[in-house]
XYZ file of C-alpha atoms in Angstrom:
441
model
C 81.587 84.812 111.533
C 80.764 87.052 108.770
C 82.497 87.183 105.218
C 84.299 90.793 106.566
C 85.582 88.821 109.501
C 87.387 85.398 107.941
C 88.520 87.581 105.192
C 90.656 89.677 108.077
C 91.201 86.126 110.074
C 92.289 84.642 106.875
C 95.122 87.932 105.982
C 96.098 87.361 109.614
C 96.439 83.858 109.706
C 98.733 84.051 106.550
C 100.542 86.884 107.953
C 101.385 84.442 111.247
C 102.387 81.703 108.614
C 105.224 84.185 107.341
C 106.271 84.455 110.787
C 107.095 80.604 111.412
C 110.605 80.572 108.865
C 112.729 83.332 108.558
C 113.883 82.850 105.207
C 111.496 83.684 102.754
C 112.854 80.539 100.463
C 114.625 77.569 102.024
C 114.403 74.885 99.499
C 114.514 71.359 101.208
C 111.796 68.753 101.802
C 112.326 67.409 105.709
C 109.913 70.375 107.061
C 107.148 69.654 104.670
C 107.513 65.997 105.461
C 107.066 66.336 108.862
C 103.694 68.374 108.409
C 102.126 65.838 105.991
C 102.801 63.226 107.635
C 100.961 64.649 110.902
C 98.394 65.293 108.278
C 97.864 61.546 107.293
C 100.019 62.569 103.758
C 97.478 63.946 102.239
C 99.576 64.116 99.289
C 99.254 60.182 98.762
C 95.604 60.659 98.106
C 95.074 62.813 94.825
C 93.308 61.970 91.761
C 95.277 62.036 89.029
C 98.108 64.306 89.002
C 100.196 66.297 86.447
C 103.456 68.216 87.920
C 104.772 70.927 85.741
C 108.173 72.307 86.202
C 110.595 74.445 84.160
C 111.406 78.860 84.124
C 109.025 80.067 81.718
C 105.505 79.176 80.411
C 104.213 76.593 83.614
C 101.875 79.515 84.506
C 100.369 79.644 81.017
C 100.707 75.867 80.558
C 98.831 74.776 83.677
C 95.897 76.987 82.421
C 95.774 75.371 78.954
C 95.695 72.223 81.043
C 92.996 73.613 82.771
C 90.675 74.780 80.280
C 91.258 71.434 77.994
C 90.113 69.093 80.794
C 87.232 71.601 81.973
C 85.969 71.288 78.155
C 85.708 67.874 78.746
C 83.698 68.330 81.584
C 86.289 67.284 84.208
C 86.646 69.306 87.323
C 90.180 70.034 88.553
C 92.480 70.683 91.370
C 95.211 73.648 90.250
C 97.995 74.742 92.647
C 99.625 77.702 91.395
C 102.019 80.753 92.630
C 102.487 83.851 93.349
C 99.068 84.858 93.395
C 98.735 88.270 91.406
C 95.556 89.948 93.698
C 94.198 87.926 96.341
C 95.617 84.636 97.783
C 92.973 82.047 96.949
C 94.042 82.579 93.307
C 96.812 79.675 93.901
C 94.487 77.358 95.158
C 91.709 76.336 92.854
C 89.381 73.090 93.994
C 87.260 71.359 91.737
C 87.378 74.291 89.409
C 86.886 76.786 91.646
C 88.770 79.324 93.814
C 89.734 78.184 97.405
C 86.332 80.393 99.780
C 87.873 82.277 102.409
C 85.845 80.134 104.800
C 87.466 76.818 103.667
C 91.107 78.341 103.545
C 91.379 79.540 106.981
C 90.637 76.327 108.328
C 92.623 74.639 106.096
C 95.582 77.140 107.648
C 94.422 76.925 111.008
C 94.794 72.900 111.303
C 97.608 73.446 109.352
C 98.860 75.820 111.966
C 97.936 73.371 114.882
C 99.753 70.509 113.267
C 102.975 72.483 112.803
C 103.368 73.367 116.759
C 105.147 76.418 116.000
C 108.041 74.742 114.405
C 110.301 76.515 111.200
C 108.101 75.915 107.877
C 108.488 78.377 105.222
C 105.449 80.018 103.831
C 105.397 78.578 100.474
C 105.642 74.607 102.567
C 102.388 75.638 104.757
C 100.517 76.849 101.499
C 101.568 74.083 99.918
C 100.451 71.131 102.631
C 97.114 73.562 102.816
C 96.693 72.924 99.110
C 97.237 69.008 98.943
C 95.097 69.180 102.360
C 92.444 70.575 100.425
C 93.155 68.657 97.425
C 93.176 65.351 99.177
C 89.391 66.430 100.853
C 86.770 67.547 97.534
C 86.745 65.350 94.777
C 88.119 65.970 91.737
C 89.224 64.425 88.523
C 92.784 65.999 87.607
C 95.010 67.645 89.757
C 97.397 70.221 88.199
C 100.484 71.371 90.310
C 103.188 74.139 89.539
C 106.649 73.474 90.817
C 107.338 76.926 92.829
C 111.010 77.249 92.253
C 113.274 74.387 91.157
C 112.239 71.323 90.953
C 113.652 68.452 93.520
C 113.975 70.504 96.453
C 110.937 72.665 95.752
C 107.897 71.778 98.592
C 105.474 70.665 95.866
C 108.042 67.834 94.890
C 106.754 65.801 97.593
C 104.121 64.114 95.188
C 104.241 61.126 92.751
C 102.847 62.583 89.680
C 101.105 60.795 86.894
C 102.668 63.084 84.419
C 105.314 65.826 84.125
C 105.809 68.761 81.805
C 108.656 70.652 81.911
C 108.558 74.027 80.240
C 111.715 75.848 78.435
C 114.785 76.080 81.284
C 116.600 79.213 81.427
C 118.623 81.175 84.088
C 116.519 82.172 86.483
C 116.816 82.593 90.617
C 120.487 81.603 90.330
C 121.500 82.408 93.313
C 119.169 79.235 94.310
C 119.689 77.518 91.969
C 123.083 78.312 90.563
C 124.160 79.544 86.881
C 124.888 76.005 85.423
C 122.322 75.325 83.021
C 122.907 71.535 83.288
C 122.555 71.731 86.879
C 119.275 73.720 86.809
C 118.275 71.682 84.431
C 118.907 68.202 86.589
C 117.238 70.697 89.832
C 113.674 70.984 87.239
C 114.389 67.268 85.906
C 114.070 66.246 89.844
C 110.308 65.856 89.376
C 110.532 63.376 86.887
C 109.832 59.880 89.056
C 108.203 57.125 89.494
C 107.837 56.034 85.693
C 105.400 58.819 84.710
C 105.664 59.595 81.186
C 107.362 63.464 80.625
C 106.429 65.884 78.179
C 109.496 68.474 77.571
C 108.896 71.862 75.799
C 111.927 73.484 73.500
C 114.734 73.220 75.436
C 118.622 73.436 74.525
C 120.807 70.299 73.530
C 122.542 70.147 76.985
C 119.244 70.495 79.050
C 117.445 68.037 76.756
C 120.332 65.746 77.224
C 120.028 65.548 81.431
C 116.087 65.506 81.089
C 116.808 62.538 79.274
C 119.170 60.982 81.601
C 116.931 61.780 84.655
C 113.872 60.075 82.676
C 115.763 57.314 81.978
C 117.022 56.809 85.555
C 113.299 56.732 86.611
C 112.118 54.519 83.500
C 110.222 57.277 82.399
C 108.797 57.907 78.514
C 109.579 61.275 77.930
C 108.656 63.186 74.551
C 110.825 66.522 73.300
C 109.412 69.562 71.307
C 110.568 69.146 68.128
C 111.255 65.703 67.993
C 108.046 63.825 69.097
C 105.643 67.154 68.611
C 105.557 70.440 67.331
C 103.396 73.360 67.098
C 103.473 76.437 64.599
C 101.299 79.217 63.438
C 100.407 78.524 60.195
C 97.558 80.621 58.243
C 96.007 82.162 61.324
C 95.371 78.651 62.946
C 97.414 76.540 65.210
C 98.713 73.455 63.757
C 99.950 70.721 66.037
C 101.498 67.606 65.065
C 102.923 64.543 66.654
C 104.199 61.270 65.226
C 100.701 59.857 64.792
C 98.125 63.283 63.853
C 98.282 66.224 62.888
C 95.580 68.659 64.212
C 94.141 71.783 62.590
C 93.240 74.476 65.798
C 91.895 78.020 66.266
C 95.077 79.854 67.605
C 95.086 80.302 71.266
C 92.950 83.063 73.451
C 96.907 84.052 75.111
C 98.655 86.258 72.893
C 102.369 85.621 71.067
C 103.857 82.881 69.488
C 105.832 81.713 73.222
C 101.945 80.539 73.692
C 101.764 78.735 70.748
C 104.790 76.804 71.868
C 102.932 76.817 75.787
C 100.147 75.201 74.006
C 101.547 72.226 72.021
C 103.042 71.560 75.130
C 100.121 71.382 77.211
C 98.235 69.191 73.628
C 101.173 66.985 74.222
C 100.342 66.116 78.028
C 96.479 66.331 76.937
C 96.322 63.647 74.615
C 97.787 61.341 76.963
C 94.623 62.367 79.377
C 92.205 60.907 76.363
C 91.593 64.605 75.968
C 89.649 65.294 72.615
C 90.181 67.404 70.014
C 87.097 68.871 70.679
C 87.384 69.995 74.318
C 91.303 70.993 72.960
C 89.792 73.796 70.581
C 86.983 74.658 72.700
C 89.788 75.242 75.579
C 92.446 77.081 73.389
C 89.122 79.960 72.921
C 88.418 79.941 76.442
C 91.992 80.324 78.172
C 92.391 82.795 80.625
C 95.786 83.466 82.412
C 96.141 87.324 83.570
C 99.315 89.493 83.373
C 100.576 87.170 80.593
C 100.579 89.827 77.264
C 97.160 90.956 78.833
C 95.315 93.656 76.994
C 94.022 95.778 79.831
C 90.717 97.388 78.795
C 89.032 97.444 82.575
C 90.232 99.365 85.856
C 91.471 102.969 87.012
C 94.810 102.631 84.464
C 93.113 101.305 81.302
C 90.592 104.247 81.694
C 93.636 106.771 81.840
C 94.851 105.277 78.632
C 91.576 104.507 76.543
C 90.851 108.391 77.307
C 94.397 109.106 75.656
C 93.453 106.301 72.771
C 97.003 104.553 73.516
C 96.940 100.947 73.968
C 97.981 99.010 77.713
C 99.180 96.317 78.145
C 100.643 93.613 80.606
C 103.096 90.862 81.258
C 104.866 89.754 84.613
C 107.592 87.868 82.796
C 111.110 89.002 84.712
C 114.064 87.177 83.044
C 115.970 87.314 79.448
C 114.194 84.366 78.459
C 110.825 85.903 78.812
C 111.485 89.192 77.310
C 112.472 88.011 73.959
C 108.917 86.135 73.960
C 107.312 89.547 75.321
C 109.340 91.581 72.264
C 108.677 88.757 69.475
C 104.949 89.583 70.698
C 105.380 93.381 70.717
C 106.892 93.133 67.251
C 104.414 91.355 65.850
C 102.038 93.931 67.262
C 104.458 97.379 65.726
C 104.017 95.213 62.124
C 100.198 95.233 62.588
C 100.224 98.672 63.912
C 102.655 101.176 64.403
C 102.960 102.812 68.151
C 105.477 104.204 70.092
C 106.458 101.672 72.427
C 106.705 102.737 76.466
C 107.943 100.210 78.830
C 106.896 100.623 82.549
C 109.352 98.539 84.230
C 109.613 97.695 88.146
C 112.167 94.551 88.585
C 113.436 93.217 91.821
C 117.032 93.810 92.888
C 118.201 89.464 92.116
C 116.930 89.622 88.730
C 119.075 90.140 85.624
C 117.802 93.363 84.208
C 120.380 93.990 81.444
C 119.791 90.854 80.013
C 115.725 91.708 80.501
C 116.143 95.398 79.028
C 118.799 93.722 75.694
C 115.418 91.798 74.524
C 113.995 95.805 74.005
C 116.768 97.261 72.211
C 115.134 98.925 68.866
C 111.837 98.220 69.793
C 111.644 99.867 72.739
C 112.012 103.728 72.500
C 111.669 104.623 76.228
C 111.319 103.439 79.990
C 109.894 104.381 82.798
C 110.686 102.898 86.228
C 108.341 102.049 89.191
C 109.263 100.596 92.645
C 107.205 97.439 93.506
C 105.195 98.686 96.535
C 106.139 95.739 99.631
C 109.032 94.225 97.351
C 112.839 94.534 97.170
C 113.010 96.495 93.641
C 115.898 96.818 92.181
C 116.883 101.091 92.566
C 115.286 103.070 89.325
C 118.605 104.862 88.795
C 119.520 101.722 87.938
C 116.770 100.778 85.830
C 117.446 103.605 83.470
C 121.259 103.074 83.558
C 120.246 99.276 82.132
C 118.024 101.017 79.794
C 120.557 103.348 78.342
C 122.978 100.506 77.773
C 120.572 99.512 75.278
C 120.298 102.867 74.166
C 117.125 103.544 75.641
C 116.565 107.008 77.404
C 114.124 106.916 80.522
C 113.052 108.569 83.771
C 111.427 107.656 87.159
C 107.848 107.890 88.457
C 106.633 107.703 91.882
C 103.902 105.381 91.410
C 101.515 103.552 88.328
C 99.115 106.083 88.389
C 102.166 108.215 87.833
C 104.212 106.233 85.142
C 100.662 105.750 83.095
C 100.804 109.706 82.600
C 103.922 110.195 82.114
C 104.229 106.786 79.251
C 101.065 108.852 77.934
C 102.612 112.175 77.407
C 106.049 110.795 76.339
C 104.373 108.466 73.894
C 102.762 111.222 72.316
C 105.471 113.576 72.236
C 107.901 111.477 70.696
C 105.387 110.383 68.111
C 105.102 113.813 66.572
C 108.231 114.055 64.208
C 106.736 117.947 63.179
C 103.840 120.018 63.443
C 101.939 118.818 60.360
C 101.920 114.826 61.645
C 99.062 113.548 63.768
C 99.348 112.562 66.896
C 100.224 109.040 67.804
C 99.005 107.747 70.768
C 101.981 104.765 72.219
C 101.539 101.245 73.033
C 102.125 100.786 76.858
C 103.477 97.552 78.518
C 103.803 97.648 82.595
C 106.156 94.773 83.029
C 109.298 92.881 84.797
C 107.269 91.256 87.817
C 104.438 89.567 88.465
C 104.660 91.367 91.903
C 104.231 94.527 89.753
C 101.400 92.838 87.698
C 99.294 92.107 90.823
C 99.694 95.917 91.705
C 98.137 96.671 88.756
C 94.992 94.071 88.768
C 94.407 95.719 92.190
C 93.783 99.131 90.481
């Protein structure tokens, strides 16, 4: 079989996985359990294992994780999601992406196994990761909690360490809009005595974390209290209650990834990580449609032609749009530019509390459907945006919105005729969905 024909065996095999569950997320454990343990539970055979849970910054904090242990020479096991372009991006073996080859007949035996019985999509990916995982050798496995935390498929692990990222509101009509209880749903990964490292968090969520850590006789260390990062001087300075460490600031842009980072340090030094590998990973990170400057493809040549800036981040709730407009800020004090958001947001996500984040720094939208994806409808986009007193308009596709955030950006700029043209700064965000539209351009 040539590379043309697994890659279209591959897309159809996934396509028949989507088939087997009719609800795209069904959190819950019992159909996973089943398949693994056909499998020989392949989960009970990893190398060592770090599970990292919470609604903002896993993404960013698995691939500091990443990059620190690869410094040191280790290779590693990384289960991520959604994928942004193609799906081997959420499984990465040894340090390197899942080959098409490998994948389908990870699928296909996982396929067999199942006998046709209900397993969501994100459970068959899953047991084809820790499949995989359980197969090639590796030194560190690295898994990201999908959604949740106890009931979430990759929960059927024993980690040797947990990180938990800052908890916000997020898929709430999953997991409800308690904080506490979200917060004890995330805290459901914590078992089996592995220690926890807990990024900032507020006084209620740190309090359950701490109860659930407790409950499993787990060591657990808080941001703020047992380590801390800040920006200090251009460098990254990360203490803890026994060193204090003097780092180059990290390759991922905005001060949410400085916080990302000390979190991922924290979990690090616990690996016998070195300083060393620590610096030579915070240069090297890579972790697209996070604050991403694009400079490559069809819609970064649109823009460098214009001489405006583009950028992108597929961050969709409150919590990570104040990090996104701390960043842009920073950026408008380093260099003035109009500011154009490009915003496509599915219909369950909270986008007046996205758009509030924005509000005088932001000084016009422009909304884009999410091709395959329930957006939410661009009238109401722009209604959201004009609560925050924000004027905007619709496009009918990127291409579109790029050339439109172009002319608008320019237009605005020019308060009278004897000003120069300003070309605006550009950020495409509100899903990840979105993001991976974009990468494909």
């Amino acid at each position: 079989m040539n590379k043309e024909e697994t890659n279209h065996q591959l897309l159809k095999a996934l396509s028949e996985l989507e088939k087997l569950h009719p609800k795209k997320i069904d959190l819950g454990l019992s159909r996973i359990d089943r398949v693994l343990k056909k499998l020989g539970n392949p989960q009970k055979k990893l190398p060592t294992t770090i599970h990292v849970a919470g609604t903002n910054g896993k993404g960013s904090t698995v691939a500091y994780l990443k990059a620190f242990s690869e410094a040191q020479g280790k290779k590693v096991h990384v289960y991520t999601s959604p994928h942004l372009v193609n799906f081997n991006e959420r499984i990465v073996i040894a340090s390197e992406e899942i080959s098409d080859k490998y994948l389908l007949n990870i699928l296909n035996r996982i396929t067999i196994i199942n006998d046709n019985q209900p397993l969501s999509f994100f459970e068959a990916t899953t047991a084809a990761a820790l499949l995989a995982f359980s197969e090639i050798k590796a030194d560190l496995c690295i898994i990201e909690v999908g959604l949740g935390g106890r009931y979430d498929a990759t929960n059927v692990i024993t980690p040797d360490y947990c990180a938990i990222t800052p908890i916000d509101l997020d898929h709430s009509e999953f997991l409800g809009n308690n904080i506490a209880k979200i917060a004890k749903e995330k805290g459901g990964i914590i078992k089996g005595g592995a220690p926890v490292v807990v990024g900032p968090q507020s006084e209620i969520t740190r309090s359950v974390l701490e109860n659930e850590a407790n409950k499993n006789k787990s060591q657990i260390k808080f941001w703020g209290t047992d380590f801390k990062t800040q920006r200090e001087r251009g460098r990254l300075i990360f203490e803890n209650n026994s060193q204090l460490m003097d780092l180059p600031l990290p390759a991922l842009h905005g001060d949410h990834q400085v916080i990302n980072a000390g979190t991922a340090i924290a979990v690090a030094l616990q690996l016998g990580i070195t300083q060393k590998s620590i610096e030579q990973g915070l240069n090297s990170v890579s972790w697209p449609a996070r604050m991403q400057y694009l400079q490559n493809g069809a819609l970064a040549d649109m823009v460098i032609d214009s001489g405006a800036e583009l950028w992108l981040d597929g961050g969709h709730n409150p919590h990570a749009a104040i990090a996104i407009g701390n960043t842009l800020a920073e950026l408008e004090a380093k260099q003035s530019r109009p500011l154009i958001l490009i915003i496509g947001i599915l219909k369950n996500k909270d986008i007046n509390g996205y758009l509030e984040a924005f509000k005088g720094l932001a000084c016009y939208v422009i909304a884009v459907e999410i091709p395959g994806h329930a957006s939410l409808p661009l009238e109401e986009v722009i209604q959201a945006a004009k609560a925050q007193d924000i004027n905007g308009q619709k496009a009918i596709n990127l291409i579109d919105a790029v050339q439109r955030a172009i002319n608008t950006g320019e237009a605005m700029s020019r308060q009278s005729a004897d000003k120069p043209i300003v070309s605006p700064r550009i950020l495409i965000c509100g899903s990840l969905y979105l993001a991976g539209e974009v990468l494909k351009l």
